[in-house]
Coordinates of C-alpha atoms and ligand atoms in Angstrom, one line a residue:
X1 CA 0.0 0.0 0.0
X2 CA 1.0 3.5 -0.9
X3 CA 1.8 5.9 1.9
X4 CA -0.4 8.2 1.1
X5 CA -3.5 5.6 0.5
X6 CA -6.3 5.4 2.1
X7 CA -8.3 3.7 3.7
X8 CA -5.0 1.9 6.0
X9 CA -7.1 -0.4 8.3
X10 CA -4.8 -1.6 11.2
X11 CA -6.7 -3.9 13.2
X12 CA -9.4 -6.3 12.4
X13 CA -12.8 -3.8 12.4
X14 CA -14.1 -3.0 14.7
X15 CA -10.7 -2.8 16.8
X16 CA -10.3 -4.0 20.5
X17 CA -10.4 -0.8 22.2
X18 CA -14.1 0.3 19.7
X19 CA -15.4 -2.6 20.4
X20 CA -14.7 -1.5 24.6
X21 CA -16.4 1.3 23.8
X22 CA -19.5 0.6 22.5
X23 CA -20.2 -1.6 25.3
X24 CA -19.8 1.2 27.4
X25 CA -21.9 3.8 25.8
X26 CA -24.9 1.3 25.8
X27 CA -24.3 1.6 29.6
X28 CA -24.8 5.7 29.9
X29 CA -25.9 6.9 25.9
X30 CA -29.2 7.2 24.9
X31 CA -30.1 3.7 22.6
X32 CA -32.0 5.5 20.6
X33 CA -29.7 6.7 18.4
X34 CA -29.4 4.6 14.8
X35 CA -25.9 3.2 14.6
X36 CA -25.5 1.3 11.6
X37 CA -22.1 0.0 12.8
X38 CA -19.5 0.5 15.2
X39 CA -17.4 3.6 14.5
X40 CA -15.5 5.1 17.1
X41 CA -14.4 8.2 16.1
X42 CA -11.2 10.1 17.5
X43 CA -10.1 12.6 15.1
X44 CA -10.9 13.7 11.3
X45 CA -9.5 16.0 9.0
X46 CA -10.7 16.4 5.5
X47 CA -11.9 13.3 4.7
X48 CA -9.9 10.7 6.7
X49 CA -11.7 9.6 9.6
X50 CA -9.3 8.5 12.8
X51 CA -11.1 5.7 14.9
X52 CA -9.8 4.8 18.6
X53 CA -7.8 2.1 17.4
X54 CA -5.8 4.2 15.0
X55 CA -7.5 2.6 11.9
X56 CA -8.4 5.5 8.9
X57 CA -11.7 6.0 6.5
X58 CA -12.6 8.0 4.1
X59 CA -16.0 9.4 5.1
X60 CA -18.8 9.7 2.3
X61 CA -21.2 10.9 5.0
X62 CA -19.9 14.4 6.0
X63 CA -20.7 13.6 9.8
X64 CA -24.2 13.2 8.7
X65 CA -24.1 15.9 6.1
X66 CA -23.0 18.8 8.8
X67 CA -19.0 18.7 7.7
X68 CA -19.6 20.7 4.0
X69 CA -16.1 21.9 3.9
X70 CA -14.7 18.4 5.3
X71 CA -13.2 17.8 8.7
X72 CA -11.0 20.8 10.4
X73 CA -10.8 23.0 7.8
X74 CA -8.3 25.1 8.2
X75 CA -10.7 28.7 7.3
X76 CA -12.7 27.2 9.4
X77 CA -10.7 26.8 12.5
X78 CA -9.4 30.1 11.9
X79 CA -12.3 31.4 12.1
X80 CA -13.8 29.5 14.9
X81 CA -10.6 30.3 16.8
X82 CA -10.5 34.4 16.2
X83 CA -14.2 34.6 16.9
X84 CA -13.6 32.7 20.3
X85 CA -11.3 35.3 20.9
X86 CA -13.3 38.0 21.0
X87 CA -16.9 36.3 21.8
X88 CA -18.3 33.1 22.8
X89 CA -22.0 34.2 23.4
X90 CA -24.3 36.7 24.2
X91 CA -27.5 35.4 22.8
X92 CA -28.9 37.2 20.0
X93 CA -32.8 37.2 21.8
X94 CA -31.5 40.0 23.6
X95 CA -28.6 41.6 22.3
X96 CA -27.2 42.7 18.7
X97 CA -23.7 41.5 17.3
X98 CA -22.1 41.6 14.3
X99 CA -21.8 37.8 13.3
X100 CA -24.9 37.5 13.2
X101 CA -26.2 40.9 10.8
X102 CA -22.7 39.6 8.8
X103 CA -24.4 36.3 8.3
X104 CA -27.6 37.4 7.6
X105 CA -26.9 39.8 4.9
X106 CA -24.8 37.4 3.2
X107 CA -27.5 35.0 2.9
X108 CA -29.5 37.7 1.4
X109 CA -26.9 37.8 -1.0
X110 CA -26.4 34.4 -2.1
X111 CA -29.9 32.8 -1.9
X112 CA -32.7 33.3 -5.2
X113 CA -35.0 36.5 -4.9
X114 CA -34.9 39.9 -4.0
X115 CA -32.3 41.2 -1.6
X116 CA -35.4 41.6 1.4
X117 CA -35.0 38.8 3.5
X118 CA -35.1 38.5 7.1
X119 CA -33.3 35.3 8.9
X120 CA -34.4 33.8 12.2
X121 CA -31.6 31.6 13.3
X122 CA -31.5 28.2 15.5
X123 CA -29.5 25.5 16.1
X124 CA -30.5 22.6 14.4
X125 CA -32.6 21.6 11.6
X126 CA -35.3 20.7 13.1
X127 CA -35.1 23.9 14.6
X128 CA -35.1 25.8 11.9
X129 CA -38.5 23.8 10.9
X130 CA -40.1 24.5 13.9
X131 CA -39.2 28.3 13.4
X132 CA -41.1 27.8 9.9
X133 CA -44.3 26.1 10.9
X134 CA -44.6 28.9 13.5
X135 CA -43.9 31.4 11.1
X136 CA -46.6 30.0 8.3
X137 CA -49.2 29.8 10.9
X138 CA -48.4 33.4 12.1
X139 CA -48.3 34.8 8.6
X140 CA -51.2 33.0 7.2
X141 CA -53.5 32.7 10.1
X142 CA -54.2 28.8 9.1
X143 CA -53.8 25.8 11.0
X144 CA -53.0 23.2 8.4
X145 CA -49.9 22.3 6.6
X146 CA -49.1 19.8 3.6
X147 CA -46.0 17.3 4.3
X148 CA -44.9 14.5 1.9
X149 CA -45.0 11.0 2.6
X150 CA -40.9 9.7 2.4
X151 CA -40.0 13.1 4.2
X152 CA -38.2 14.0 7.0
X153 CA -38.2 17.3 8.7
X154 CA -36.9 16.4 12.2
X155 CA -38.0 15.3 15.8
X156 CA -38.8 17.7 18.1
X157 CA -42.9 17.6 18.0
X158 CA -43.7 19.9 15.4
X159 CA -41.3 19.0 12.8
X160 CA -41.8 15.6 13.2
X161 CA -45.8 15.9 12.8
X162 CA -44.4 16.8 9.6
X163 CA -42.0 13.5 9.1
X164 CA -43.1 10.7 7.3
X165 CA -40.0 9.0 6.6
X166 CA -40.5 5.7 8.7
X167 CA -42.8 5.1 11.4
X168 CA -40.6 3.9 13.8
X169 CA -39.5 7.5 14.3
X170 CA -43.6 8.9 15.5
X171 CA -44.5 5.2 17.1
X172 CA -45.5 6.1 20.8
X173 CA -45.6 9.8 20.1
X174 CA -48.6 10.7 19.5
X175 CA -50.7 12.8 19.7
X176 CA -48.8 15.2 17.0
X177 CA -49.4 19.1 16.4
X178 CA -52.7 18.5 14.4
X179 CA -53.8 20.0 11.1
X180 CA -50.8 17.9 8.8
X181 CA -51.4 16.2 5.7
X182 CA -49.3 14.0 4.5
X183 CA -49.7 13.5 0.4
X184 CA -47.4 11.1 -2.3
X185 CA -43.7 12.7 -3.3
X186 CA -43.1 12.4 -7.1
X187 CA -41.0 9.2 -6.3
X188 CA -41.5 8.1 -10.1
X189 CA -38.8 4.7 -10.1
X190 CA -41.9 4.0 -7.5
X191 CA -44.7 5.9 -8.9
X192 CA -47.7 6.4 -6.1
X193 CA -50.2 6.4 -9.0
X194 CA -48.6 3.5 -11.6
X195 CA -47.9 5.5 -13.7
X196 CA -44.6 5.8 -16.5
X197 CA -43.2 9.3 -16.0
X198 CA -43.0 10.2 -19.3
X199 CA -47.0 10.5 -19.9
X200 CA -47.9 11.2 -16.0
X201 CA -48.5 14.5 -16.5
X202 CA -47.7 14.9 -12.6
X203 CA -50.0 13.4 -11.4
X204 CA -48.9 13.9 -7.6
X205 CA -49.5 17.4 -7.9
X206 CA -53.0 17.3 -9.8
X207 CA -54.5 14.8 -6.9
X208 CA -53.5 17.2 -4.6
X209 CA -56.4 19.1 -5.8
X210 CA -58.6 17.1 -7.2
X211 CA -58.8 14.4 -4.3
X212 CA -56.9 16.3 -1.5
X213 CA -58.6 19.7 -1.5
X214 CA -61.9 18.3 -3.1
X215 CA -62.7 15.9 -0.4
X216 CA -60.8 16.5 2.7
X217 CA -58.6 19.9 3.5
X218 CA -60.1 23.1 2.3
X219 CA -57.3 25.0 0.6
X220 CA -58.1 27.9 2.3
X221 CA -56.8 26.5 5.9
X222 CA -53.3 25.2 4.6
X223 CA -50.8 28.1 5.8
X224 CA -48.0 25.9 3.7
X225 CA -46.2 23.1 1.8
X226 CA -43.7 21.7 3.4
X227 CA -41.0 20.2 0.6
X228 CA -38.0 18.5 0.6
X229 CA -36.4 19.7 -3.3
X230 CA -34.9 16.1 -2.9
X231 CA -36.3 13.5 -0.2
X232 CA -33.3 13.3 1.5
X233 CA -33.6 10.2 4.6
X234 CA -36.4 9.2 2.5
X235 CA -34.1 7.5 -0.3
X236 CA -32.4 10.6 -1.6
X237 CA -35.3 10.7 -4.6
X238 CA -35.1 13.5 -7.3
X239 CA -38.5 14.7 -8.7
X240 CA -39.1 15.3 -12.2
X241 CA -38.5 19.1 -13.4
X242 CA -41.8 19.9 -13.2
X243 CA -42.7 18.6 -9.7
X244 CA -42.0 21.8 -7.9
X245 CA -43.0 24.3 -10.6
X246 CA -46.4 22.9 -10.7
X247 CA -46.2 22.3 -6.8
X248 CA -45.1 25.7 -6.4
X249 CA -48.1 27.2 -8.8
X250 CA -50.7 25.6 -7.1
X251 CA -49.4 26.8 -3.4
X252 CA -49.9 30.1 -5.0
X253 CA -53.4 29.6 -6.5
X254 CA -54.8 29.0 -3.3
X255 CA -52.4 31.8 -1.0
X256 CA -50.1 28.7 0.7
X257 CA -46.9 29.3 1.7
X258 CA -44.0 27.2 -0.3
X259 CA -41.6 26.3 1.9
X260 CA -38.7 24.5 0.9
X261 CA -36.5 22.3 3.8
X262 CA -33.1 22.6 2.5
X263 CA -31.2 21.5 5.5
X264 CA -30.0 18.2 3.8
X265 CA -29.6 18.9 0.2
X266 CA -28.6 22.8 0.9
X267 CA -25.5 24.8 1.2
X268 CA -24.0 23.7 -2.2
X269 CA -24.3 19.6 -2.4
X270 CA -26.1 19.5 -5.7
X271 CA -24.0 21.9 -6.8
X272 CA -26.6 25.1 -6.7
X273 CA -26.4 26.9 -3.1
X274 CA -29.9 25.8 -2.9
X275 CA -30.7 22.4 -4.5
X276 CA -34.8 24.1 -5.0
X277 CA -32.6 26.1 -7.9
X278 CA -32.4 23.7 -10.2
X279 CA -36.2 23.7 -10.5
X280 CA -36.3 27.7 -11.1
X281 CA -38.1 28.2 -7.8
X282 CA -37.9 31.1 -5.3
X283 CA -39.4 29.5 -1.7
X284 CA -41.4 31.6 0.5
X285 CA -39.1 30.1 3.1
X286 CA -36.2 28.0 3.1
X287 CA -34.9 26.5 6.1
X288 CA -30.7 25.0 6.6
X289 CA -29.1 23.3 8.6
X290 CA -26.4 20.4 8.4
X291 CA -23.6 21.9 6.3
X292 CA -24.3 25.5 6.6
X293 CA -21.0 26.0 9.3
X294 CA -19.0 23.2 8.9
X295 CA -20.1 21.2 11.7
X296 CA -20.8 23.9 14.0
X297 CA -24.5 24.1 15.3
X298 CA -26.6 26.2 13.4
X299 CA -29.9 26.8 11.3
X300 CA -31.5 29.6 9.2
X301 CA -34.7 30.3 8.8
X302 CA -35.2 32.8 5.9
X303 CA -38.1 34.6 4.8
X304 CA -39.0 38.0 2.6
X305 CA -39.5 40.4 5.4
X306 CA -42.9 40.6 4.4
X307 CA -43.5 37.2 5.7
X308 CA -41.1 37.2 8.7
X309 CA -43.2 39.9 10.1
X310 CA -44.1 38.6 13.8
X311 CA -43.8 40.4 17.0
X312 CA -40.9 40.6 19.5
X313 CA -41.8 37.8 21.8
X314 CA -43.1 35.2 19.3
X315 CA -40.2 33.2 18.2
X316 CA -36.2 33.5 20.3
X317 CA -33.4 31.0 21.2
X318 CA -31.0 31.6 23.4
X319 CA -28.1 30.1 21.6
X320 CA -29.2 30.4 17.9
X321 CA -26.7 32.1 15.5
X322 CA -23.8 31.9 18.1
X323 CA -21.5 34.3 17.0
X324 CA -18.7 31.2 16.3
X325 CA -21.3 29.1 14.5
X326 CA -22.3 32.7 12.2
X327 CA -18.2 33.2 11.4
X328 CA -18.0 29.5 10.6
X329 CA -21.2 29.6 8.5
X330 CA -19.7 33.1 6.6
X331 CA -16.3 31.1 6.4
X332 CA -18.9 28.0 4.6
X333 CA -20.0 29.8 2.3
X334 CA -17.2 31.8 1.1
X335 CA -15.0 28.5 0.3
X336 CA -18.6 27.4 -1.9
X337 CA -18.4 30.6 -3.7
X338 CA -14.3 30.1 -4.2
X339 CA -14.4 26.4 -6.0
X340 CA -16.6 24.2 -3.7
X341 CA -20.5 24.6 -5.0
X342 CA -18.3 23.9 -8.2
X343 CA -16.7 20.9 -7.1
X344 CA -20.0 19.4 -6.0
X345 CA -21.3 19.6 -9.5
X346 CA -18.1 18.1 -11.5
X347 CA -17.0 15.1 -9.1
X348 CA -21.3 14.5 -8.4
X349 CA -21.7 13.9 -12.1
X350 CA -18.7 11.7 -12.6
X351 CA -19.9 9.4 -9.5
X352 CA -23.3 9.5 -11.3
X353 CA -21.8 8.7 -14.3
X354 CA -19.8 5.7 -12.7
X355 CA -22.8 4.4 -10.5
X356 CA -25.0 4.4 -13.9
X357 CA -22.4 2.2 -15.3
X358 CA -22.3 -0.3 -12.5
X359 CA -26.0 -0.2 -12.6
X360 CA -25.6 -2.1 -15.7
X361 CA -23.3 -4.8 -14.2
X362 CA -25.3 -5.5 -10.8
X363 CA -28.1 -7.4 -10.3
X364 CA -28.8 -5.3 -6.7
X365 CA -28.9 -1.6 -8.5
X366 CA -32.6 -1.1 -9.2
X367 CA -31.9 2.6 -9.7
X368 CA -28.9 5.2 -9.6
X369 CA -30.3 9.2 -8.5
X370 CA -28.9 12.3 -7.6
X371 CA -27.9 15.8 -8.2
X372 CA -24.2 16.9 -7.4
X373 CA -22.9 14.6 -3.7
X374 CA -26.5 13.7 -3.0
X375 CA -26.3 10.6 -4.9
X376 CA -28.5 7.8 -3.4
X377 CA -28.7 4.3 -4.7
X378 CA -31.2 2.2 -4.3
X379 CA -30.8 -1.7 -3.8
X380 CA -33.4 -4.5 -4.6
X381 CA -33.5 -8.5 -4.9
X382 CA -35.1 -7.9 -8.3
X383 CA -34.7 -5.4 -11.0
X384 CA -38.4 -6.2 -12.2
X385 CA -40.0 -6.7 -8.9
X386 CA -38.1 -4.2 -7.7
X387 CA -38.6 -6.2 -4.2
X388 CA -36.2 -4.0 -1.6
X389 CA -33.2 -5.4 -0.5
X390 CA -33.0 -4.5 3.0
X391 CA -30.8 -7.1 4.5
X392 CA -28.2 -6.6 1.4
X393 CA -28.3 -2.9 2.1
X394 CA -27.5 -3.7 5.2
X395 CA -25.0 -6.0 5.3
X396 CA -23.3 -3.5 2.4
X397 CA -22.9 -0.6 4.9
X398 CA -21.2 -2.7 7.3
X399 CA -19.2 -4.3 5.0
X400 CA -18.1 -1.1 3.3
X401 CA -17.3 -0.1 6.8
X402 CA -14.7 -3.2 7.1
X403 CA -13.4 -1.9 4.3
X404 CA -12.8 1.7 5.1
X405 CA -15.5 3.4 3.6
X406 CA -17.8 5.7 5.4
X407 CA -21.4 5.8 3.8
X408 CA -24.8 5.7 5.7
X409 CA -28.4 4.1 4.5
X410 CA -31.3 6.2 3.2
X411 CA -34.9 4.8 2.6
X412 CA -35.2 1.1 3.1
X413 CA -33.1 -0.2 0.9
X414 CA -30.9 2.6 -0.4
X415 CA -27.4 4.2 0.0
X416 CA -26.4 7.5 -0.2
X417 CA -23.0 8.8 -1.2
X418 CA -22.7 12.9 0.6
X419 CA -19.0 13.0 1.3
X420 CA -18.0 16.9 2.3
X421 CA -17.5 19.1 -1.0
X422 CA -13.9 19.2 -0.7
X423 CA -14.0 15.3 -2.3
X424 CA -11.5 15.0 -4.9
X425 CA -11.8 12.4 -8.2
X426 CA -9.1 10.0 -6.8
X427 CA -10.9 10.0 -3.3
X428 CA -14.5 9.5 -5.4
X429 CA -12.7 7.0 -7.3
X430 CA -11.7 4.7 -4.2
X431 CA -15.2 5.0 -2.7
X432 CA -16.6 3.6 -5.7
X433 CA -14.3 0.9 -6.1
X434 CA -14.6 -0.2 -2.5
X435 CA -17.9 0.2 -3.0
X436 CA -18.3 -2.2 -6.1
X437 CA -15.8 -4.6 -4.4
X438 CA -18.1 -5.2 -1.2
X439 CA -21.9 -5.2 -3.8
X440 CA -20.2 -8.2 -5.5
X441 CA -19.2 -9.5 -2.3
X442 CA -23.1 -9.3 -1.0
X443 CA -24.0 -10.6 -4.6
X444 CA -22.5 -13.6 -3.9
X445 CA -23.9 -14.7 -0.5
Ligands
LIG1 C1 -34.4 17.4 5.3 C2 -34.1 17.4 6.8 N1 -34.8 18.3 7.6 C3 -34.6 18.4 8.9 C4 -33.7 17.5 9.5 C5 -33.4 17.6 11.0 O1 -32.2 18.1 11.3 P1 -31.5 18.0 12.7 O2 -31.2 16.5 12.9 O3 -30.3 18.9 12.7 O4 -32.5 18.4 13.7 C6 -32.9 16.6 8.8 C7 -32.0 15.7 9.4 O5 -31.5 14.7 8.8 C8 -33.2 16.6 7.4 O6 -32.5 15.7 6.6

């Protein structure tokens, strides 16, 4: 092996001193977090993922998503480390400083519509959705809200009575904020209506209002749409084009708010800062998270001021928009704007490009989908049946894993490839090559 290779995998996988841990943590950590497999981390910089027994990854999962700019980068640490120096916190509920305002206007800057937006910042993404669903119901006066079957919005109660990813994650939870619908996404490798995309004229949308708003929910009391632009834990499915622009034209027939949730396929990974670009849309609101600084906590809520109009005293967090996490989200986006967002869109369509090809060659690849490094691939036992291949998919994470490679489940039965934008080709190249090493492995079982 090369000295500069990677993955180098020292000890059998997990190592002794991982394997330690993990018994441990069932003792005091929450079990309710979903581990695929044991990975113990220690350190990360870039891409290369340090465990506790000294073995190295490459991580195609950007810490969930949250590491954009990879692991420790060095803008960012530098400017994690002079903001320190100046100010940890103050809490921007009750005081004004600059990180923040600096933040905010540069978001005004960079994201689609007029240059009159207004940010309410949090610290997660399901934050930032919670911050929304107040806001629609504020501006709007109306109780309801639409949500798509596949997506996820988060955990806290609000958000998740907007989740419908798997039900695993509302079992015992109930009851939910009322007044959410949940409708078919425009999944079209599994249509909800049967239908061949080329002549389905969108159906998802139309039964919206024929069916939905016919029989059930009176237009006129849905405050918004809540969208993922691409279901993201759902299975990483890209609608057709005119999914959103049809979506987006009926929201506005009937005065509903279009709100897009851009925490996971936001902040550059598809190549676009927002990923709802791609379909020509400017959202009424747009919420991130994840990737927006580096790995620090923080979420956005943006709005025309128009709409983010409410009263002092509706909506505040004491830490939201810490002033580090604001210099390491202004840090983000200025290494997206130098060659990153870029990046994202040339090695996303060569992985495509490769995964369409080993599509060909593998009976497990039912489809290949994606836009930029939100590439999801989705396993079955049958390419007719299309019956899921859950236990494969499974068994493939953990055996990528073994191997080195870093990469997380979406869906059922699907993978998803988001390493941080900094990936280069080589790096791509390895992942894909462990990664087609370890399917033909599962093939053959
Ligand atoms: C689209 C989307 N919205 C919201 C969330 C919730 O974000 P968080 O886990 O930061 O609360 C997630 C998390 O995966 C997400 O993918």
């Amino acid at each position: 092996m090369k000295k500069d290779s990677f993955p180098k995998l020292s000890t059998e996988i997990p190592g002794p001193k991982a394997k330690r841990f993990v018994e441990e943590d069932k003792k005091f950590i929450s079990q309710s977090y979903t581990r695929a497999y044991p990975l113990v981390v220690e350190k990360a910089r870039g891409l290369i993922v340090t465990d506790i027994d000294g073995n190295q990854y490459i991580d195609f999962s950007s810490g969930l998503g949250a590491c954009s700019t990879g692991h420790c980068h060095p803008e960012i640490i530098k400017a994690i480390n002079k903001q320190s120096k100046k100010l940890i916190h103050m809490s921007g509920t009750d005081y004004y400083y600059l990180p923040q305002l600096k933040l905010a206007k540069k978001l005004n800057e960079i994201l689609p519509g007029k240059n009159n937006k207004r940010v309410f910042f949090g610290n997660s993404g399901t934050e930032g959705v919670e911050a929304a669903l107040k806001l629609a119901r504020y501006y709007t006066k109306r109780q309801m809200a639409i949500a798509f079957f596949g997506a996820f919005h988060g955990r806290t109660m609000g958000s998740l009575s907007l989740t419908a990813s798997k039900s695993i994650q509302r079992k015992n939870f109930s009851p939910l904020v009322p007044g959410v619908v949940h409708v078919p996404y425009a999944h079209c490798y599994r249509c909800p209506h049967n239908l061949s995309y080329t002549d389905c004229g969108t159906a998802c949308v139309q039964w919206i209002e024929d069916e939905l708003f016919h029989h059930n929910v009176p237009p006129e009391e849905v405050s918004a749409i809540f969208v993922e632009p691409i279901l993201g834990e759902g299975g990483y499915v890209v609608p057709p084009p005119e999914f959103h622009r049809k979506l987006y034209k009926l929201a506005k027939k009937y005065g509903i708010l279009f709100v897009v949730d851009e925490v996971q396929s936001g902040v550059g990974r598809t190549g676009k800062f927002l990923a709802i670009e791609h379909f020509k849309i400017i959202p009424d609101i747009t919420i991130l998270a994840k990737g927006i600084a580096s790995g620090l906590p923080l979420s956005a809520t943006i709005a025309s001021e128009k709409i983010m109009n409410w009263l002092p005293g509706s909506h505040a967090s004491t830490f939201g928009g810490n002033p580090i996490a604001c210099e390491a989200a202004v840090a983000t986006i200025k290494l997206l704007e130098k060659n990153l967002m870029k990046n994202a869109g040339q090695i996303g369509d060569y992985m495509l490009s490769k995964l369409g090809e080993m599509k060909e060659n593998h009976r497990l690849i039912g489809d290949v989908r994606g836009k930029g490094l939100m590439i999801g691939v989705e396993l079955v036992k049958d390419k007719v049946t299309k019956e899921r291949a859950i236990k494969e998919r499974s068994q493939l994470l953990t055996a990528c894993f073994k191997k080195g490679l870093i990469i997380l489940g979406c869906g059922e039965n699907s993978v998803r490839f988001f390493p941080p934008l900094i990936v280069t080709k080589k790096q791509a190249a390895k992942a894909l090559e462990i990664f087609e090493d370890v399917l033909t492995e599962v093939e053959r079982r």
